[in-house]
PDB file of C-alpha atoms in Angstrom:
ATOM      1  CA  MET M  21     295.605 -12.862  81.441  1.00 67.00           C
ATOM      2  CA  ALA M  22     298.766 -10.925  80.958  1.00 76.00           C
ATOM      3  CA  LEU M  23     299.052  -7.240  82.059  1.00 78.00           C
ATOM      4  CA  PRO M  24     298.332  -5.120  78.914  1.00 78.00           C
ATOM      5  CA  VAL M  25     300.762  -2.407  78.463  1.00 82.00           C
ATOM      6  CA  PHE M  26     299.864   1.131  77.048  1.00 81.00           C
ATOM      7  CA  ASP M  27     302.224   2.425  74.678  1.00 79.00           C
ATOM      8  CA  GLY M  28     300.186   5.536  73.444  1.00 77.00           C
ATOM      9  CA  GLU M  29     298.287   3.842  70.850  1.00 79.00           C
ATOM     10  CA  ASN M  30     294.745   2.126  71.038  1.00 77.00           C
ATOM     11  CA  ASP M  31     293.837   3.704  74.206  1.00 78.00           C
ATOM     12  CA  GLN M  32     290.150   2.504  74.220  1.00 85.00           C
ATOM     13  CA  VAL M  33     291.397  -1.189  73.802  1.00 85.00           C
ATOM     14  CA  TRP M  34     293.999  -0.853  76.555  1.00 82.00           C
ATOM     15  CA  ALA M  35     291.264   0.616  78.816  1.00 85.00           C
ATOM     16  CA  MET M  36     288.832  -2.204  78.145  1.00 86.00           C
ATOM     17  CA  ARG M  37     291.691  -4.726  78.669  1.00 87.00           C
ATOM     18  CA  MET M  38     292.971  -3.038  81.825  1.00 85.00           C
ATOM     19  CA  LYS M  39     289.441  -2.875  83.296  1.00 86.00           C
ATOM     20  CA  ALA M  40     288.910  -6.652  82.756  1.00 87.00           C
ATOM     21  CA  TYR M  41     292.359  -7.319  84.195  1.00 86.00           C
ATOM     22  CA  LEU M  42     291.994  -5.288  87.302  1.00 85.00           C
ATOM     23  CA  ASP M  43     288.261  -6.674  87.727  1.00 86.00           C
ATOM     24  CA  ALA M  44     289.579 -10.279  87.534  1.00 87.00           C
ATOM     25  CA  ARG M  45     291.923  -9.325  90.374  1.00 86.00           C
ATOM     26  CA  ASP M  46     289.106  -7.514  92.432  1.00 85.00           C
ATOM     27  CA  LEU M  47     290.799  -4.190  92.072  1.00 84.00           C
ATOM     28  CA  TRP M  48     288.619  -2.292  89.645  1.00 84.00           C
ATOM     29  CA  GLU M  49     286.339  -1.064  92.590  1.00 84.00           C
ATOM     30  CA  ALA M  50     289.486   0.690  94.057  1.00 82.00           C
ATOM     31  CA  VAL M  51     289.993   2.598  90.743  1.00 80.00           C
ATOM     32  CA  GLU M  52     286.255   3.703  90.532  1.00 81.00           C
ATOM     33  CA  GLU M  53     285.674   4.579  94.128  1.00 77.00           C
ATOM     34  CA  ASP M  54     287.646   7.262  96.220  1.00 65.00           C
ATOM     35  CA  TYR M  55     288.959   5.194  99.168  1.00 59.00           C
ATOM     36  CA  GLU M  56     291.213   7.865 100.568  1.00 61.00           C
ATOM     37  CA  GLY M  57     288.203  10.203 101.005  1.00 56.00           C
ATOM     38  CA  THR M  58     286.402   8.276 103.818  1.00 67.00           C
ATOM     39  CA  PRO M  59     288.489   8.561 106.925  1.00 74.00           C
ATOM     40  CA  LEU M  60     287.757   6.310 109.888  1.00 76.00           C
ATOM     41  CA  PRO M  61     285.254   7.423 112.354  1.00 77.00           C
ATOM     42  CA  GLY M  62     286.458   8.668 115.847  1.00 80.00           C
ATOM     43  CA  ASN M  63     286.152   5.240 117.727  1.00 83.00           C
ATOM     44  CA  PRO M  64     286.243   2.613 115.022  1.00 83.00           C
ATOM     45  CA  THR M  65     285.444  -0.848 115.363  1.00 86.00           C
ATOM     46  CA  MET M  66     287.978  -3.834 114.391  1.00 87.00           C
ATOM     47  CA  ALA M  67     285.857  -4.609 111.443  1.00 87.00           C
ATOM     48  CA  GLN M  68     285.904  -0.878 110.241  1.00 84.00           C
ATOM     49  CA  ILE M  69     289.804  -0.720 110.654  1.00 85.00           C
ATOM     50  CA  LYS M  70     290.138  -4.082 108.763  1.00 88.00           C
ATOM     51  CA  THR M  71     287.932  -2.912 105.956  1.00 85.00           C
ATOM     52  CA  HIS M  72     289.587   0.393 105.762  1.00 83.00           C
ATOM     53  CA  LYS M  73     293.064  -1.244 105.546  1.00 86.00           C
ATOM     54  CA  GLU M  74     291.922  -3.717 102.937  1.00 86.00           C
ATOM     55  CA  LYS M  75     290.475  -0.816 100.824  1.00 85.00           C
ATOM     56  CA  LYS M  76     293.784   1.032 101.093  1.00 85.00           C
ATOM     57  CA  ILE M  77     295.802  -1.931 100.296  1.00 87.00           C
ATOM     58  CA  ARG M  78     293.499  -2.458  97.258  1.00 86.00           C
ATOM     59  CA  LYS M  79     293.899   1.142  96.215  1.00 86.00           C
ATOM     60  CA  SER M  80     297.748   0.796  96.282  1.00 86.00           C
ATOM     61  CA  LYS M  81     297.715  -2.618  94.347  1.00 87.00           C
ATOM     62  CA  ALA M  82     295.583  -1.020  91.760  1.00 86.00           C
ATOM     63  CA  LYS M  83     297.917   1.859  91.468  1.00 84.00           C
ATOM     64  CA  ALA M  84     300.870  -0.288  91.246  1.00 86.00           C
ATOM     65  CA  ARG M  85     299.398  -2.343  88.480  1.00 86.00           C
ATOM     66  CA  LEU M  86     298.275   0.861  86.463  1.00 83.00           C
ATOM     67  CA  PHE M  87     301.631   2.242  86.726  1.00 83.00           C
ATOM     68  CA  ALA M  88     303.333  -1.126  85.536  1.00 85.00           C
ATOM     69  CA  ALA M  89     300.787  -1.098  82.656  1.00 85.00           C
ATOM     70  CA  VAL M  90     302.074   2.162  81.180  1.00 84.00           C
ATOM     71  CA  SER M  91     305.107   2.422  79.100  1.00 84.00           C
ATOM     72  CA  PRO M  92     308.030   4.321  80.664  1.00 82.00           C
ATOM     73  CA  THR M  93     307.864   7.241  77.893  1.00 81.00           C
ATOM     74  CA  ILE M  94     304.044   7.579  78.631  1.00 79.00           C
ATOM     75  CA  PHE M  95     304.439   7.338  82.283  1.00 78.00           C
ATOM     76  CA  ARG M  96     307.053  10.072  82.270  1.00 77.00           C
ATOM     77  CA  LYS M  97     304.738  12.308  80.329  1.00 75.00           C
ATOM     78  CA  ILE M  98     301.980  11.456  82.885  1.00 72.00           C
ATOM     79  CA  VAL M  99     304.199  12.350  85.871  1.00 71.00           C
ATOM     80  CA  ILE M 100     305.323  15.669  84.238  1.00 67.00           C
ATOM     81  CA  SER M 101     301.622  16.688  83.447  1.00 65.00           C
ATOM     82  CA  LYS M 102     299.926  15.488  86.595  1.00 63.00           C
ATOM     83  CA  ASP M 103     299.994  18.819  88.056  1.00 64.00           C
ATOM     84  CA  VAL M 104     298.305  20.634  84.991  1.00 63.00           C
ATOM     85  CA  GLN M 105     294.785  21.941  85.771  1.00 67.00           C
ATOM     86  CA  PHE M 106     292.408  22.252  82.992  1.00 64.00           C
ATOM     87  CA  LEU M 107     289.839  25.019  83.552  1.00 68.00           C
ATOM     88  CA  GLU M 108     286.858  23.453  81.901  1.00 66.00           C
ATOM     89  CA  HIS M 109     284.347  25.842  82.903  1.00 69.00           C
ATOM     90  CA  GLU M 110     286.094  28.976  81.680  1.00 72.00           C
ATOM     91  CA  GLN M 111     285.626  30.033  78.112  1.00 68.00           C
ATOM     92  CA  TRP M 112     287.803  31.790  75.499  1.00 63.00           C
ATOM     93  CA  ASP M 113     287.289  35.471  74.944  1.00 63.00           C
ATOM     94  CA  TRP M 114     286.627  35.442  71.301  1.00 59.00           C
ATOM     95  CA  ASN M 115     286.135  39.390  71.230  1.00 64.00           C
ATOM     96  CA  GLU M 116     289.599  39.855  72.875  1.00 61.00           C
ATOM     97  CA  GLU M 117     288.172  42.624  75.201  1.00 60.00           C
ATOM     98  CA  SER M 118     290.176  41.298  78.161  1.00 57.00           C
ATOM     99  CA  GLN M 119     293.282  41.118  76.132  1.00 57.00           C
ATOM    100  CA  VAL M 120     296.110  43.093  77.900  1.00 57.00           C
ATOM    101  CA  LYS M 121     297.733  45.859  75.601  1.00 60.00           C
ATOM    102  CA  HIS M 122     301.434  45.710  75.487  1.00 61.00           C
ATOM    103  CA  GLN M 123     303.567  48.813  76.530  1.00 63.00           C
ATOM    104  CA  ILE M 124     306.963  49.395  75.612  1.00 66.00           C
ATOM    105  CA  VAL M 125     308.989  50.437  78.722  1.00 62.00           C
ATOM    106  CA  PRO M 126     312.428  52.105  78.223  1.00 65.00           C
ATOM    107  CA  LEU M 127     314.860  50.356  80.088  1.00 61.00           C
ATOM    108  CA  ASP M 128     317.737  52.241  81.812  1.00 62.00           C
ATOM    109  CA  PRO M 129     321.077  50.436  80.976  1.00 60.00           C
ATOM    110  CA  ASP M 130     321.892  50.225  84.830  1.00 60.00           C
ATOM    111  CA  GLU M 131     318.755  48.275  85.519  1.00 57.00           C
ATOM    112  CA  LEU M 132     320.102  45.451  83.177  1.00 55.00           C
ATOM    113  CA  GLU M 133     322.976  44.674  85.544  1.00 59.00           C
ATOM    114  CA  ASN M 134     322.303  42.168  87.993  1.00 58.00           C
ATOM    115  CA  GLU M 135     323.501  43.240  91.428  1.00 63.00           C
ATOM    116  CA  GLN M 136     323.844  39.670  92.851  1.00 66.00           C
ATOM    117  CA  PRO M 137     326.436  37.411  91.153  1.00 63.00           C
ATOM    118  CA  VAL M 138     325.531  34.251  89.637  1.00 67.00           C
ATOM    119  CA  ARG M 139     325.911  31.238  91.907  1.00 70.00           C
ATOM    120  CA  GLY M 140     329.366  29.542  91.142  1.00 72.00           C
ATOM    121  CA  THR M 141     330.966  32.520  89.603  1.00 75.00           C
ATOM    122  CA  ARG M 142     333.879  34.442  90.860  1.00 75.00           C
ATOM    123  CA  SER M 143     334.565  38.136  90.864  1.00 74.00           C
ATOM    124  CA  LEU M 144     337.170  39.532  88.348  1.00 72.00           C
ATOM    125  CA  SER M 145     339.436  40.547  91.354  1.00 74.00           C
ATOM    126  CA  ASP M 146     339.596  36.963  92.573  1.00 75.00           C
ATOM    127  CA  ILE M 147     340.385  35.778  89.023  1.00 74.00           C
ATOM    128  CA  TYR M 148     343.083  38.391  88.568  1.00 69.00           C
ATOM    129  CA  GLN M 149     344.424  37.328  92.010  1.00 68.00           C
ATOM    130  CA  ARG M 150     344.804  33.730  91.080  1.00 69.00           C
ATOM    131  CA  CYS M 151     346.410  34.775  87.684  1.00 66.00           C
ATOM    132  CA  ASN M 152     348.983  36.808  89.680  1.00 60.00           C
ATOM    133  CA  PHE M 153     349.631  33.813  91.813  1.00 56.00           C
ATOM    134  CA  THR M 154     350.256  31.525  89.004  1.00 55.00           C
ATOM    135  CA  VAL M 155     352.691  33.958  87.569  1.00 55.00           C
ATOM    136  CA  PHE M 156     354.733  33.878  90.843  1.00 63.00           C
ATOM    137  CA  LYS M 157     354.951  30.050  90.706  1.00 71.00           C
ATOM    138  CA  PRO M 158     358.270  28.821  88.879  1.00 72.00           C
ATOM    139  CA  ALA M 159     357.745  27.372  85.463  1.00 73.00           C
ATOM    140  CA  GLY M 160     360.245  24.482  85.917  1.00 79.00           C
ATOM    141  CA  TYR M 161     362.906  22.987  88.110  1.00 80.00           C
ATOM    142  CA  GLU M 162     365.594  25.612  86.906  1.00 84.00           C
ATOM    143  CA  GLU M 163     363.612  28.472  88.291  1.00 81.00           C
ATOM    144  CA  ALA M 164     362.660  26.768  91.383  1.00 80.00           C
ATOM    145  CA  LYS M 165     366.224  25.949  92.413  1.00 83.00           C
ATOM    146  CA  ALA M 166     367.120  29.309  92.011  1.00 85.00           C
ATOM    147  CA  ASP M 167     364.652  30.506  94.878  1.00 84.00           C
ATOM    148  CA  GLN M 168     365.436  29.575  98.440  1.00 88.00           C
ATOM    149  CA  ARG M 169     361.891  29.313  99.547  1.00 85.00           C
ATOM    150  CA  TRP M 170     361.116  26.575  96.696  1.00 83.00           C
ATOM    151  CA  ILE M 171     364.104  24.676  97.854  1.00 88.00           C
ATOM    152  CA  ASP M 172     363.023  24.654 101.524  1.00 89.00           C
ATOM    153  CA  THR M 173     359.400  23.556 100.438  1.00 85.00           C
ATOM    154  CA  MET M 174     360.826  20.802  98.190  1.00 85.00           C
ATOM    155  CA  LYS M 175     363.165  19.403 101.009  1.00 90.00           C
ATOM    156  CA  GLU M 176     360.227  19.614 103.358  1.00 90.00           C
ATOM    157  CA  GLU M 177     358.036  17.676 101.042  1.00 88.00           C
ATOM    158  CA  LEU M 178     360.770  15.165 100.540  1.00 91.00           C
ATOM    159  CA  ALA M 179     361.090  14.718 104.318  1.00 92.00           C
ATOM    160  CA  MET M 180     357.360  13.896 104.521  1.00 90.00           C
ATOM    161  CA  ILE M 181     357.671  11.455 101.575  1.00 91.00           C
ATOM    162  CA  GLU M 182     360.425   9.740 103.378  1.00 92.00           C
ATOM    163  CA  LYS M 183     358.680   9.734 106.699  1.00 87.00           C
ATOM    164  CA  ASN M 184     355.735   8.015 105.323  1.00 77.00           C
TER     165      ASN M 184
END
């Protein structure tokens, strides 16, 4: 029997086929029972350790087969929504008595400014300093050869290139 893959349609048929698939491989019991909820006693026997280990292995195999039997798009949705909690015992308040009334709070313009800079941004003074630095760089060879500092820098760089 081939592994049935769930693609979001015919979930009842897939569930029946998956149960038969896991049952044929002696893994369905691992799906129904909670193996991880029963820890070993304080001084376990070798038989208890072996049984506990087998149950954990079966649980892992069943999980692996279930994950493999779900298409990647559906699996991604399951992983994303696994932490969602449904409060089944709570009810909707149809009278809306507990609904919070909204208030309009006037905002001070000074409060809108964030005091801490956003990570990865620079202050305006840093940006202006960089702009000033680029202005002082020569635009081409003609300007560079007119400045003795640039001539010395170019000679030093050529000496390093020849050395290597």
